[in-house]
């Protein structure tokens, strides 16, 4: 195999791996939301069962939904941070290109 075909294969493989990781990340967010709500429902059910206050079930449901919303917020903040890192990297690359162009122009 030539070096060029190895590089093409490597790029395709990196794209596939990147897409797989992004899909798993999105899936984990969905799973964490469902699990948070189910845990909240479970806690609410247990509170209702072992106390004389049936409204505690809804408190558990609220806790679960609030935890799911918190998971979405954390994922959002993580994506914003990741976007900022990519933006900094791109600005760094543009600066390096400008420096090379200036050095070549001299």
PDB file of N, CA and C in Angstrom:
ATOM      1  N   UNK A   1       0.829  -1.189   0.000  1.00  0.00           N
ATOM      2  CA  UNK A   1       0.000   0.000   0.000  1.00  0.00           C
ATOM      3  C   UNK A   1       0.865   1.241   0.000  1.00  0.00           C
ATOM      4  N   UNK A   2       0.436   2.226  -0.739  1.00  0.00           N
ATOM      5  CA  UNK A   2       1.188   3.474  -0.758  1.00  0.00           C
ATOM      6  C   UNK A   2       0.815   4.326   0.451  1.00  0.00           C
ATOM      7  N   UNK A   3       1.655   5.312   0.679  1.00  0.00           N
ATOM      8  CA  UNK A   3       1.443   6.190   1.832  1.00  0.00           C
ATOM      9  C   UNK A   3       0.140   6.969   1.681  1.00  0.00           C
ATOM     10  N   UNK A   4      -0.191   7.364   0.446  1.00  0.00           N
ATOM     11  CA  UNK A   4      -1.404   8.135   0.199  1.00  0.00           C
ATOM     12  C   UNK A   4      -2.661   7.315   0.491  1.00  0.00           C
ATOM     13  N   UNK A   5      -2.673   6.040   0.088  1.00  0.00           N
ATOM     14  CA  UNK A   5      -3.847   5.201   0.350  1.00  0.00           C
ATOM     15  C   UNK A   5      -3.971   4.886   1.838  1.00  0.00           C
ATOM     16  N   UNK A   6      -2.835   4.756   2.537  1.00  0.00           N
ATOM     17  CA  UNK A   6      -2.879   4.559   3.990  1.00  0.00           C
ATOM     18  C   UNK A   6      -3.473   5.782   4.671  1.00  0.00           C
ATOM     19  N   UNK A   7      -3.090   6.959   4.196  1.00  0.00           N
ATOM     20  CA  UNK A   7      -3.601   8.197   4.774  1.00  0.00           C
ATOM     21  C   UNK A   7      -5.108   8.319   4.540  1.00  0.00           C
ATOM     22  N   UNK A   8      -5.582   7.955   3.344  1.00  0.00           N
ATOM     23  CA  UNK A   8      -7.008   7.995   3.036  1.00  0.00           C
ATOM     24  C   UNK A   8      -7.777   7.028   3.922  1.00  0.00           C
ATOM     25  N   UNK A   9      -7.230   5.819   4.082  1.00  0.00           N
ATOM     26  CA  UNK A   9      -7.860   4.823   4.951  1.00  0.00           C
ATOM     27  C   UNK A   9      -7.917   5.328   6.383  1.00  0.00           C
ATOM     28  N   UNK A  10      -6.839   5.953   6.835  1.00  0.00           N
ATOM     29  CA  UNK A  10      -6.777   6.476   8.202  1.00  0.00           C
ATOM     30  C   UNK A  10      -7.803   7.584   8.406  1.00  0.00           C
ATOM     31  N   UNK A  11      -7.952   8.464   7.405  1.00  0.00           N
ATOM     32  CA  UNK A  11      -8.939   9.544   7.511  1.00  0.00           C
ATOM     33  C   UNK A  11     -10.361   8.996   7.573  1.00  0.00           C
ATOM     34  N   UNK A  12     -10.666   7.991   6.747  1.00  0.00           N
ATOM     35  CA  UNK A  12     -11.997   7.380   6.772  1.00  0.00           C
ATOM     36  C   UNK A  12     -12.259   6.728   8.123  1.00  0.00           C
ATOM     37  N   UNK A  13     -11.239   6.050   8.627  1.00  0.00           N
ATOM     38  CA  UNK A  13     -11.393   5.379   9.918  1.00  0.00           C
ATOM     39  C   UNK A  13     -11.613   6.406  11.029  1.00  0.00           C
ATOM     40  N   UNK A  14     -10.885   7.517  10.993  1.00  0.00           N
ATOM     41  CA  UNK A  14     -11.063   8.556  12.009  1.00  0.00           C
ATOM     42  C   UNK A  14     -12.470   9.147  11.947  1.00  0.00           C
ATOM     43  N   UNK A  15     -13.002   9.335  10.737  1.00  0.00           N
ATOM     44  CA  UNK A  15     -14.360   9.860  10.603  1.00  0.00           C
ATOM     45  C   UNK A  15     -15.385   8.894  11.184  1.00  0.00           C
ATOM     46  N   UNK A  16     -15.195   7.601  10.916  1.00  0.00           N
ATOM     47  CA  UNK A  16     -16.114   6.593  11.445  1.00  0.00           C
ATOM     48  C   UNK A  16     -16.050   6.560  12.965  1.00  0.00           C
ATOM     49  N   UNK A  17     -14.849   6.605  13.508  1.00  0.00           N
ATOM     50  CA  UNK A  17     -14.686   6.587  14.964  1.00  0.00           C
ATOM     51  C   UNK A  17     -15.308   7.835  15.576  1.00  0.00           C
ATOM     52  N   UNK A  18     -15.097   8.985  14.957  1.00  0.00           N
ATOM     53  CA  UNK A  18     -15.658  10.241  15.473  1.00  0.00           C
ATOM     54  C   UNK A  18     -17.186  10.183  15.485  1.00  0.00           C
ATOM     55  N   UNK A  19     -17.791   9.681  14.393  1.00  0.00           N
ATOM     56  CA  UNK A  19     -19.249   9.576  14.334  1.00  0.00           C
ATOM     57  C   UNK A  19     -19.774   8.614  15.394  1.00  0.00           C
ATOM     58  N   UNK A  20     -19.053   7.520  15.617  1.00  0.00           N
ATOM     59  CA  UNK A  20     -19.458   6.547  16.631  1.00  0.00           C
ATOM     60  C   UNK A  20     -19.418   7.162  18.020  1.00  0.00           C
ATOM     61  N   UNK A  21     -18.369   7.908  18.305  1.00  0.00           N
ATOM     62  CA  UNK A  21     -18.247   8.551  19.619  1.00  0.00           C
ATOM     63  C   UNK A  21     -19.345   9.588  19.811  1.00  0.00           C
ATOM     64  N   UNK A  22     -19.634  10.376  18.779  1.00  0.00           N
ATOM     65  CA  UNK A  22     -20.697  11.377  18.884  1.00  0.00           C
ATOM     66  C   UNK A  22     -22.051  10.711  19.105  1.00  0.00           C
ATOM     67  N   UNK A  23     -22.304   9.596  18.419  1.00  0.00           N
ATOM     68  CA  UNK A  23     -23.566   8.879  18.601  1.00  0.00           C
ATOM     69  C   UNK A  23     -23.672   8.313  20.013  1.00  0.00           C
ATOM     70  N   UNK A  24     -22.578   7.758  20.512  1.00  0.00           N
ATOM     71  CA  UNK A  24     -22.584   7.211  21.873  1.00  0.00           C
ATOM     72  C   UNK A  24     -22.794   8.312  22.897  1.00  0.00           C
ATOM     73  N   UNK A  25     -22.218   9.472  22.652  1.00  0.00           N
ATOM     74  CA  UNK A  25     -22.396  10.594  23.572  1.00  0.00           C
ATOM     75  C   UNK A  25     -23.862  11.028  23.611  1.00  0.00           C
ATOM     76  N   UNK A  26     -24.485  11.130  22.451  1.00  0.00           N
ATOM     77  CA  UNK A  26     -25.904  11.479  22.399  1.00  0.00           C
ATOM     78  C   UNK A  26     -26.778  10.416  23.034  1.00  0.00           C
ATOM     79  N   UNK A  27     -26.437   9.168  22.824  1.00  0.00           N
ATOM     80  CA  UNK A  27     -27.191   8.069  23.412  1.00  0.00           C
ATOM     81  C   UNK A  27     -27.057   8.081  24.925  1.00  0.00           C
ATOM     82  N   UNK A  28     -25.869   8.365  25.422  1.00  0.00           N
ATOM     83  CA  UNK A  28     -25.676   8.376  26.874  1.00  0.00           C
ATOM     84  C   UNK A  28     -26.486   9.494  27.516  1.00  0.00           C
ATOM     85  N   UNK A  29     -26.656  10.612  26.829  1.00  0.00           N
ATOM     86  CA  UNK A  29     -27.492  11.687  27.363  1.00  0.00           C
ATOM     87  C   UNK A  29     -28.942  11.221  27.468  1.00  0.00           C
ATOM     88  N   UNK A  30     -29.434  10.573  26.438  1.00  0.00           N
ATOM     89  CA  UNK A  30     -30.809  10.063  26.473  1.00  0.00           C
ATOM     90  C   UNK A  30     -31.012   9.038  27.569  1.00  0.00           C
ATOM     91  N   UNK A  31     -30.050   8.143  27.704  1.00  0.00           N
ATOM     92  CA  UNK A  31     -30.142   7.121  28.748  1.00  0.00           C
ATOM     93  C   UNK A  31     -30.105   7.765  30.126  1.00  0.00           C
ATOM     94  N   UNK A  32     -29.223   8.737  30.318  1.00  0.00           N
ATOM     95  CA  UNK A  32     -29.128   9.376  31.634  1.00  0.00           C
ATOM     96  C   UNK A  32     -30.417  10.119  31.981  1.00  0.00           C
ATOM     97  N   UNK A  33     -31.087  10.679  30.978  1.00  0.00           N
ATOM     98  CA  UNK A  33     -32.358  11.356  31.241  1.00  0.00           C
ATOM     99  C   UNK A  33     -33.422  10.357  31.687  1.00  0.00           C
ATOM    100  N   UNK A  34     -33.521   9.253  30.969  1.00  0.00           N
ATOM    101  CA  UNK A  34     -34.517   8.235  31.311  1.00  0.00           C
ATOM    102  C   UNK A  34     -34.241   7.653  32.691  1.00  0.00           C
ATOM    103  N   UNK A  35     -32.978   7.351  32.964  1.00  0.00           N
ATOM    104  CA  UNK A  35     -32.617   6.773  34.260  1.00  0.00           C
ATOM    105  C   UNK A  35     -32.917   7.753  35.389  1.00  0.00           C
ATOM    106  N   UNK A  36     -32.615   9.023  35.198  1.00  0.00           N
ATOM    107  CA  UNK A  36     -32.891  10.024  36.236  1.00  0.00           C
ATOM    108  C   UNK A  36     -34.385  10.085  36.547  1.00  0.00           C
ATOM    109  N   UNK A  37     -35.209  10.073  35.521  1.00  0.00           N
ATOM    110  CA  UNK A  37     -36.657  10.133  35.740  1.00  0.00           C
ATOM    111  C   UNK A  37     -37.147   8.860  36.419  1.00  0.00           C
ATOM    112  N   UNK A  38     -36.648   7.702  35.977  1.00  0.00           N
ATOM    113  CA  UNK A  38     -37.066   6.441  36.600  1.00  0.00           C
ATOM    114  C   UNK A  38     -36.644   6.362  38.062  1.00  0.00           C
ATOM    115  N   UNK A  39     -35.453   6.835  38.367  1.00  0.00           N
ATOM    116  CA  UNK A  39     -35.010   6.845  39.767  1.00  0.00           C
ATOM    117  C   UNK A  39     -35.903   7.783  40.582  1.00  0.00           C
ATOM    118  N   UNK A  40     -36.233   8.931  40.024  1.00  0.00           N
ATOM    119  CA  UNK A  40     -37.141   9.850  40.714  1.00  0.00           C
ATOM    120  C   UNK A  40     -38.501   9.225  40.963  1.00  0.00           C
ATOM    121  N   UNK A  41     -39.027   8.524  39.970  1.00  0.00           N
ATOM    122  CA  UNK A  41     -40.313   7.840  40.136  1.00  0.00           C
ATOM    123  C   UNK A  41     -40.200   6.763  41.212  1.00  0.00           C
ATOM    124  N   UNK A  42     -39.093   6.022  41.188  1.00  0.00           N
ATOM    125  CA  UNK A  42     -38.887   4.981  42.203  1.00  0.00           C
ATOM    126  C   UNK A  42     -38.815   5.551  43.605  1.00  0.00           C
ATOM    127  N   UNK A  43     -38.079   6.636  43.765  1.00  0.00           N
ATOM    128  CA  UNK A  43     -37.976   7.279  45.083  1.00  0.00           C
ATOM    129  C   UNK A  43     -39.350   7.791  45.509  1.00  0.00           C
ATOM    130  N   UNK A  44     -40.070   8.400  44.579  1.00  0.00           N
ATOM    131  CA  UNK A  44     -41.412   8.894  44.895  1.00  0.00           C
ATOM    132  C   UNK A  44     -42.352   7.774  45.296  1.00  0.00           C
ATOM    133  N   UNK A  45     -42.272   6.659  44.595  1.00  0.00           N
ATOM    134  CA  UNK A  45     -43.117   5.510  44.932  1.00  0.00           C
ATOM    135  C   UNK A  45     -42.799   4.997  46.332  1.00  0.00           C
ATOM    136  N   UNK A  46     -41.508   4.874  46.637  1.00  0.00           N
ATOM    137  CA  UNK A  46     -41.122   4.395  47.970  1.00  0.00           C
ATOM    138  C   UNK A  46     -41.554   5.374  49.060  1.00  0.00           C
ATOM    139  N   UNK A  47     -41.401   6.663  48.803  1.00  0.00           N
ATOM    140  CA  UNK A  47     -41.855   7.653  49.783  1.00  0.00           C
ATOM    141  C   UNK A  47     -43.365   7.558  50.000  1.00  0.00           C
ATOM    142  N   UNK A  48     -44.107   7.370  48.925  1.00  0.00           N
ATOM    143  CA  UNK A  48     -45.562   7.243  49.029  1.00  0.00           C
ATOM    144  C   UNK A  48     -45.947   5.980  49.790  1.00  0.00           C
ATOM    145  N   UNK A  49     -45.216   4.897  49.518  1.00  0.00           N
ATOM    146  CA  UNK A  49     -45.547   3.606  50.125  1.00  0.00           C
ATOM    147  C   UNK A  49     -45.239   3.591  51.621  1.00  0.00           C
ATOM    148  N   UNK A  50     -44.127   4.195  52.037  1.00  0.00           N
ATOM    149  CA  UNK A  50     -43.690   4.086  53.423  1.00  0.00           C
ATOM    150  C   UNK A  50     -44.059   5.294  54.286  1.00  0.00           C
ATOM    151  N   UNK A  51     -44.739   6.257  53.719  1.00  0.00           N
ATOM    152  CA  UNK A  51     -45.199   7.401  54.511  1.00  0.00           C
ATOM    153  C   UNK A  51     -46.699   7.577  54.270  1.00  0.00           C
ATOM    154  N   UNK A  52     -47.359   8.300  55.138  1.00  0.00           N
ATOM    155  CA  UNK A  52     -48.803   8.517  54.931  1.00  0.00           C
ATOM    156  C   UNK A  52     -49.110   9.660  53.952  1.00  0.00           C
ATOM    157  N   UNK A  53     -48.103  10.148  53.240  1.00  0.00           N
ATOM    158  CA  UNK A  53     -48.290  11.295  52.346  1.00  0.00           C
ATOM    159  C   UNK A  53     -48.189  10.861  50.881  1.00  0.00           C
ATOM    160  N   UNK A  54     -49.331  10.701  50.207  1.00  0.00           N
ATOM    161  CA  UNK A  54     -49.287  10.241  48.811  1.00  0.00           C
ATOM    162  C   UNK A  54     -48.696  11.268  47.846  1.00  0.00           C
ATOM    163  N   UNK A  55     -48.705  12.541  48.210  1.00  0.00           N
ATOM    164  CA  UNK A  55     -48.166  13.567  47.319  1.00  0.00           C
ATOM    165  C   UNK A  55     -46.649  13.464  47.184  1.00  0.00           C
ATOM    166  N   UNK A  56     -45.982  12.695  48.054  1.00  0.00           N
ATOM    167  CA  UNK A  56     -44.527  12.544  47.958  1.00  0.00           C
ATOM    168  C   UNK A  56     -44.112  11.819  46.671  1.00  0.00           C
ATOM    169  N   UNK A  57     -45.056  11.049  46.097  1.00  0.00           N
ATOM    170  CA  UNK A  57     -44.766  10.423  44.803  1.00  0.00           C
ATOM    171  C   UNK A  57     -44.442  11.498  43.770  1.00  0.00           C
ATOM    172  N   UNK A  58     -45.234  12.559  43.745  1.00  0.00           N
ATOM    173  CA  UNK A  58     -45.027  13.630  42.769  1.00  0.00           C
ATOM    174  C   UNK A  58     -43.758  14.414  43.058  1.00  0.00           C
ATOM    175  N   UNK A  59     -43.376  14.467  44.317  1.00  0.00           N
ATOM    176  CA  UNK A  59     -42.101  15.089  44.660  1.00  0.00           C
ATOM    177  C   UNK A  59     -40.946  14.291  44.044  1.00  0.00           C
ATOM    178  N   UNK A  60     -41.033  12.965  44.130  1.00  0.00           N
ATOM    179  CA  UNK A  60     -40.011  12.110  43.516  1.00  0.00           C
ATOM    180  C   UNK A  60     -39.967  12.278  42.003  1.00  0.00           C
ATOM    181  N   UNK A  61     -41.145  12.360  41.384  1.00  0.00           N
ATOM    182  CA  UNK A  61     -41.200  12.579  39.931  1.00  0.00           C
ATOM    183  C   UNK A  61     -40.548  13.917  39.588  1.00  0.00           C
ATOM    184  N   UNK A  62     -40.849  14.936  40.374  1.00  0.00           N
ATOM    185  CA  UNK A  62     -40.242  16.248  40.146  1.00  0.00           C
ATOM    186  C   UNK A  62     -38.725  16.164  40.271  1.00  0.00           C
ATOM    187  N   UNK A  63     -38.225  15.468  41.287  1.00  0.00           N
ATOM    188  CA  UNK A  63     -36.772  15.309  41.455  1.00  0.00           C
ATOM    189  C   UNK A  63     -36.158  14.628  40.231  1.00  0.00           C
ATOM    190  N   UNK A  64     -36.830  13.609  39.725  1.00  0.00           N
ATOM    191  CA  UNK A  64     -36.322  12.910  38.551  1.00  0.00           C
ATOM    192  C   UNK A  64     -36.266  13.798  37.325  1.00  0.00           C
ATOM    193  N   UNK A  65     -37.333  14.556  37.097  1.00  0.00           N
ATOM    194  CA  UNK A  65     -37.368  15.464  35.946  1.00  0.00           C
ATOM    195  C   UNK A  65     -36.313  16.560  36.106  1.00  0.00           C
ATOM    196  N   UNK A  66     -36.168  17.070  37.333  1.00  0.00           N
ATOM    197  CA  UNK A  66     -35.152  18.098  37.580  1.00  0.00           C
ATOM    198  C   UNK A  66     -33.750  17.541  37.327  1.00  0.00           C
ATOM    199  N   UNK A  67     -33.514  16.298  37.730  1.00  0.00           N
ATOM    200  CA  UNK A  67     -32.207  15.678  37.484  1.00  0.00           C
ATOM    201  C   UNK A  67     -31.968  15.497  35.987  1.00  0.00           C
ATOM    202  N   UNK A  68     -33.012  15.140  35.239  1.00  0.00           N
ATOM    203  CA  UNK A  68     -32.877  14.993  33.787  1.00  0.00           C
ATOM    204  C   UNK A  68     -32.548  16.337  33.140  1.00  0.00           C
ATOM    205  N   UNK A  69     -33.204  17.388  33.585  1.00  0.00           N
ATOM    206  CA  UNK A  69     -32.921  18.727  33.052  1.00  0.00           C
ATOM    207  C   UNK A  69     -31.491  19.137  33.385  1.00  0.00           C
ATOM    208  N   UNK A  70     -31.045  18.806  34.587  1.00  0.00           N
ATOM    209  CA  UNK A  70     -29.668  19.100  34.974  1.00  0.00           C
ATOM    210  C   UNK A  70     -28.676  18.352  34.077  1.00  0.00           C
ATOM    211  N   UNK A  71     -28.995  17.110  33.721  1.00  0.00           N
ATOM    212  CA  UNK A  71     -28.128  16.351  32.810  1.00  0.00           C
ATOM    213  C   UNK A  71     -28.036  17.028  31.444  1.00  0.00           C
ATOM    214  N   UNK A  72     -29.154  17.517  30.952  1.00  0.00           N
ATOM    215  CA  UNK A  72     -29.151  18.218  29.660  1.00  0.00           C
ATOM    216  C   UNK A  72     -28.316  19.492  29.760  1.00  0.00           C
ATOM    217  N   UNK A  73     -28.465  20.221  30.854  1.00  0.00           N
ATOM    218  CA  UNK A  73     -27.701  21.452  31.043  1.00  0.00           C
ATOM    219  C   UNK A  73     -26.201  21.164  31.083  1.00  0.00           C
ATOM    220  N   UNK A  74     -25.811  20.108  31.794  1.00  0.00           N
ATOM    221  CA  UNK A  74     -24.389  19.749  31.864  1.00  0.00           C
ATOM    222  C   UNK A  74     -23.858  19.360  30.487  1.00  0.00           C
ATOM    223  N   UNK A  75     -24.657  18.629  29.713  1.00  0.00           N
ATOM    224  CA  UNK A  75     -24.237  18.257  28.361  1.00  0.00           C
ATOM    225  C   UNK A  75     -24.100  19.503  27.485  1.00  0.00           C
ATOM    226  N   UNK A  76     -25.013  20.441  27.641  1.00  0.00           N
ATOM    227  CA  UNK A  76     -24.947  21.694  26.888  1.00  0.00           C
ATOM    228  C   UNK A  76     -23.672  22.455  27.222  1.00  0.00           C
ATOM    229  N   UNK A  77     -23.370  22.593  28.506  1.00  0.00           N
ATOM    230  CA  UNK A  77     -22.160  23.306  28.921  1.00  0.00           C
ATOM    231  C   UNK A  77     -20.914  22.611  28.380  1.00  0.00           C
ATOM    232  N   UNK A  78     -20.919  21.300  28.366  1.00  0.00           N
ATOM    233  CA  UNK A  78     -19.788  20.547  27.833  1.00  0.00           C
ATOM    234  C   UNK A  78     -19.608  20.824  26.340  1.00  0.00           C
ATOM    235  N   UNK A  79     -20.718  20.879  25.604  1.00  0.00           N
ATOM    236  CA  UNK A  79     -20.644  21.160  24.172  1.00  0.00           C
ATOM    237  C   UNK A  79     -20.151  22.581  23.909  1.00  0.00           C
ATOM    238  N   UNK A  80     -20.592  23.524  24.711  1.00  0.00           N
ATOM    239  CA  UNK A  80     -20.137  24.911  24.554  1.00  0.00           C
ATOM    240  C   UNK A  80     -18.637  24.998  24.807  1.00  0.00           C
ATOM    241  N   UNK A  81     -18.165  24.313  25.832  1.00  0.00           N
ATOM    242  CA  UNK A  81     -16.733  24.300  26.138  1.00  0.00           C
ATOM    243  C   UNK A  81     -15.949  23.667  24.990  1.00  0.00           C
ATOM    244  N   UNK A  82     -16.460  22.566  24.466  1.00  0.00           N
ATOM    245  CA  UNK A  82     -15.805  21.894  23.348  1.00  0.00           C
ATOM    246  C   UNK A  82     -15.758  22.813  22.124  1.00  0.00           C
ATOM    247  N   UNK A  83     -16.844  23.523  21.862  1.00  0.00           N
ATOM    248  CA  UNK A  83     -16.881  24.453  20.741  1.00  0.00           C
ATOM    249  C   UNK A  83     -15.836  25.546  20.921  1.00  0.00           C
ATOM    250  N   UNK A  84     -15.699  26.050  22.137  1.00  0.00           N
ATOM    251  CA  UNK A  84     -14.700  27.079  22.419  1.00  0.00           C
ATOM    252  C   UNK A  84     -13.287  26.582  22.174  1.00  0.00           C
ATOM    253  N   UNK A  85     -13.038  25.319  22.545  1.00  0.00           N
ATOM    254  CA  UNK A  85     -11.713  24.743  22.311  1.00  0.00           C
ATOM    255  C   UNK A  85     -11.430  24.631  20.820  1.00  0.00           C
ATOM    256  N   UNK A  86     -12.434  24.222  20.032  1.00  0.00           N
ATOM    257  CA  UNK A  86     -12.250  24.135  18.585  1.00  0.00           C
ATOM    258  C   UNK A  86     -12.008  25.518  17.989  1.00  0.00           C
ATOM    259  N   UNK A  87     -12.717  26.500  18.488  1.00  0.00           N
ATOM    260  CA  UNK A  87     -12.557  27.860  17.982  1.00  0.00           C
ATOM    261  C   UNK A  87     -11.150  28.379  18.277  1.00  0.00           C
ATOM    262  N   UNK A  88     -10.641  28.110  19.477  1.00  0.00           N
ATOM    263  CA  UNK A  88      -9.281  28.523  19.822  1.00  0.00           C
ATOM    264  C   UNK A  88      -8.264  27.819  18.930  1.00  0.00           C
ATOM    265  N   UNK A  89      -8.488  26.531  18.687  1.00  0.00           N
ATOM    266  CA  UNK A  89      -7.571  25.779  17.836  1.00  0.00           C
ATOM    267  C   UNK A  89      -7.562  26.353  16.425  1.00  0.00           C
ATOM    268  N   UNK A  90      -8.741  26.669  15.901  1.00  0.00           N
ATOM    269  CA  UNK A  90      -8.821  27.233  14.555  1.00  0.00           C
ATOM    270  C   UNK A  90      -8.125  28.587  14.474  1.00  0.00           C
ATOM    271  N   UNK A  91      -8.301  29.417  15.496  1.00  0.00           N
ATOM    272  CA  UNK A  91      -7.627  30.717  15.514  1.00  0.00           C
ATOM    273  C   UNK A  91      -6.114  30.542  15.579  1.00  0.00           C
ATOM    274  N   UNK A  92      -5.658  29.560  16.344  1.00  0.00           N
ATOM    275  CA  UNK A  92      -4.228  29.270  16.438  1.00  0.00           C
ATOM    276  C   UNK A  92      -3.679  28.834  15.080  1.00  0.00           C
ATOM    277  N   UNK A  93      -4.407  27.985  14.386  1.00  0.00           N
ATOM    278  CA  UNK A  93      -3.976  27.513  13.063  1.00  0.00           C
ATOM    279  C   UNK A  93      -3.934  28.678  12.072  1.00  0.00           C
ATOM    280  N   UNK A  94      -4.957  29.535  12.095  1.00  0.00           N
ATOM    281  CA  UNK A  94      -4.971  30.693  11.195  1.00  0.00           C
ATOM    282  C   UNK A  94      -3.781  31.606  11.463  1.00  0.00           C
ATOM    283  N   UNK A  95      -3.453  31.801  12.732  1.00  0.00           N
ATOM    284  CA  UNK A  95      -2.308  32.640  13.097  1.00  0.00           C
ATOM    285  C   UNK A  95      -1.009  32.028  12.578  1.00  0.00           C
ATOM    286  N   UNK A  96      -0.864  30.715  12.707  1.00  0.00           N
ATOM    287  CA  UNK A  96       0.341  30.037  12.200  1.00  0.00           C
ATOM    288  C   UNK A  96       0.450  30.186  10.686  1.00  0.00           C
ATOM    289  N   UNK A  97      -0.677  30.075   9.989  1.00  0.00           N
ATOM    290  CA  UNK A  97      -0.669  30.224   8.529  1.00  0.00           C
ATOM    291  C   UNK A  97      -0.258  31.644   8.152  1.00  0.00           C
ATOM    292  N   UNK A  98      -0.792  32.639   8.862  1.00  0.00           N
ATOM    293  CA  UNK A  98      -0.412  34.029   8.590  1.00  0.00           C
ATOM    294  C   UNK A  98       1.079  34.249   8.819  1.00  0.00           C
ATOM    295  N   UNK A  99       1.615  33.666   9.887  1.00  0.00           N
ATOM    296  CA  UNK A  99       3.043  33.807  10.178  1.00  0.00           C
ATOM    297  C   UNK A  99       3.886  33.180   9.077  1.00  0.00           C
ATOM    298  N   UNK A 100       3.484  32.001   8.594  1.00  0.00           N
ATOM    299  CA  UNK A 100       4.231  31.350   7.516  1.00  0.00           C
ATOM    300  C   UNK A 100       4.172  32.181   6.241  1.00  0.00           C
ATOM    301  N   UNK A 101       2.991  32.747   5.948  1.00  0.00           N
ATOM    302  CA  UNK A 101       2.860  33.577   4.752  1.00  0.00           C
ATOM    303  C   UNK A 101       3.734  34.820   4.854  1.00  0.00           C
ATOM    304  N   UNK A 102       3.803  35.408   6.037  1.00  0.00           N
ATOM    305  CA  UNK A 102       4.651  36.582   6.227  1.00  0.00           C
ATOM    306  C   UNK A 102       6.125  36.208   6.101  1.00  0.00           C
ATOM    307  N   UNK A 103       6.508  35.054   6.652  1.00  0.00           N
ATOM    308  CA  UNK A 103       7.899  34.602   6.553  1.00  0.00           C
ATOM    309  C   UNK A 103       8.274  34.299   5.105  1.00  0.00           C
ATOM    310  N   UNK A 104       7.353  33.715   4.345  1.00  0.00           N
ATOM    311  CA  UNK A 104       7.621  33.395   2.944  1.00  0.00           C
ATOM    312  C   UNK A 104       7.632  34.653   2.081  1.00  0.00           C
ATOM    313  N   UNK A 105       6.892  35.668   2.481  1.00  0.00           N
ATOM    314  CA  UNK A 105       6.829  36.911   1.720  1.00  0.00           C
ATOM    315  C   UNK A 105       8.060  37.777   1.898  1.00  0.00           C
ATOM    316  N   UNK A 106       8.828  37.559   2.931  1.00  0.00           N
ATOM    317  CA  UNK A 106      10.018  38.385   3.200  1.00  0.00           C
ATOM    318  C   UNK A 106      11.156  38.053   2.309  1.00  0.00           C
TER     319      UNK A 106
END
